[in-house]
């Protein structure tokens, strides 16, 4: 298993570490206008979440790259 990133129930793709403190992920298409919790789960199934951390302001925008701080537990 690898590190996984979620925006609410939507799973991001192309997750990779940019550095020991930062992740890059592609937001999945199909997300609607809303504010989402961002959850990062590592290979050991330990997760960290930030409530109301990501807001989509336009419906169904194509995937775009995001840079997130790494969650280390």
Coordinates of C-alpha atoms in Angstrom, one line a residue:
X1 CA 0.0 0.0 0.0
X2 CA 1.1 3.6 -0.6
X3 CA 0.1 6.9 0.8
X4 CA -3.4 7.9 -0.1
X5 CA -5.1 11.4 -0.1
X6 CA -8.8 12.0 0.2
X7 CA -11.0 15.1 -0.2
X8 CA -14.0 14.0 1.7
X9 CA -15.0 10.7 -0.1
X10 CA -13.0 11.5 -3.2
X11 CA -9.6 9.8 -3.6
X12 CA -6.8 11.8 -5.1
X13 CA -4.5 10.3 -7.8
X14 CA -0.8 10.6 -8.6
X15 CA 0.1 11.0 -4.9
X16 CA 3.9 11.4 -4.4
X17 CA 6.2 12.9 -1.9
X18 CA 7.8 16.2 -3.0
X19 CA 9.9 16.3 0.2
X20 CA 9.7 14.9 3.7
X21 CA 7.2 17.6 4.6
X22 CA 5.1 17.9 1.4
X23 CA 3.0 15.8 -0.9
X24 CA 1.7 16.3 -4.4
X25 CA -1.6 15.0 -5.5
X26 CA -4.1 15.4 -8.4
X27 CA -7.6 16.4 -7.4
X28 CA -10.1 14.0 -8.9
X29 CA -12.5 15.3 -11.5
X30 CA -16.2 15.4 -10.5
X31 CA -16.0 17.2 -7.2
X32 CA -18.8 19.6 -6.7
X33 CA -18.7 23.1 -5.0
X34 CA -18.2 22.4 -1.3
X35 CA -15.6 22.5 1.4
X36 CA -13.9 19.2 2.1
X37 CA -11.9 17.5 4.8
X38 CA -8.5 16.5 3.6
X39 CA -7.3 13.2 4.9
X40 CA -3.9 11.6 4.3
X41 CA -3.3 7.9 5.1
X42 CA 0.1 6.3 5.1
X43 CA 1.0 2.8 4.1
X44 CA 0.5 1.7 7.7
X45 CA -3.1 2.9 7.6
X46 CA -2.4 5.7 10.0
X47 CA -4.4 8.8 8.9
X48 CA -4.4 12.5 9.7
X49 CA -7.2 14.9 8.7
X50 CA -7.7 18.6 8.4
X51 CA -11.4 19.5 8.6
X52 CA -12.7 22.1 6.1
X53 CA -9.2 22.3 4.5
X54 CA -10.0 22.4 0.7
X55 CA -12.8 24.3 -1.1
X56 CA -14.0 23.7 -4.6
X57 CA -15.5 26.9 -6.0
X58 CA -16.3 25.7 -9.6
X59 CA -18.2 22.4 -10.3
X60 CA -16.4 19.5 -12.0
X61 CA -13.1 21.2 -12.8
X62 CA -10.6 18.8 -14.3
X63 CA -8.0 17.3 -12.1
X64 CA -5.3 19.7 -11.0
X65 CA -2.1 19.4 -9.0
X66 CA -2.1 20.2 -5.4
X67 CA 0.7 20.5 -2.9
X68 CA -0.1 19.4 0.6
X69 CA 1.9 19.3 3.8
X70 CA 2.9 15.7 4.7
X71 CA 1.2 14.1 7.7
X72 CA 3.7 12.2 9.7
X73 CA 2.6 10.1 12.7

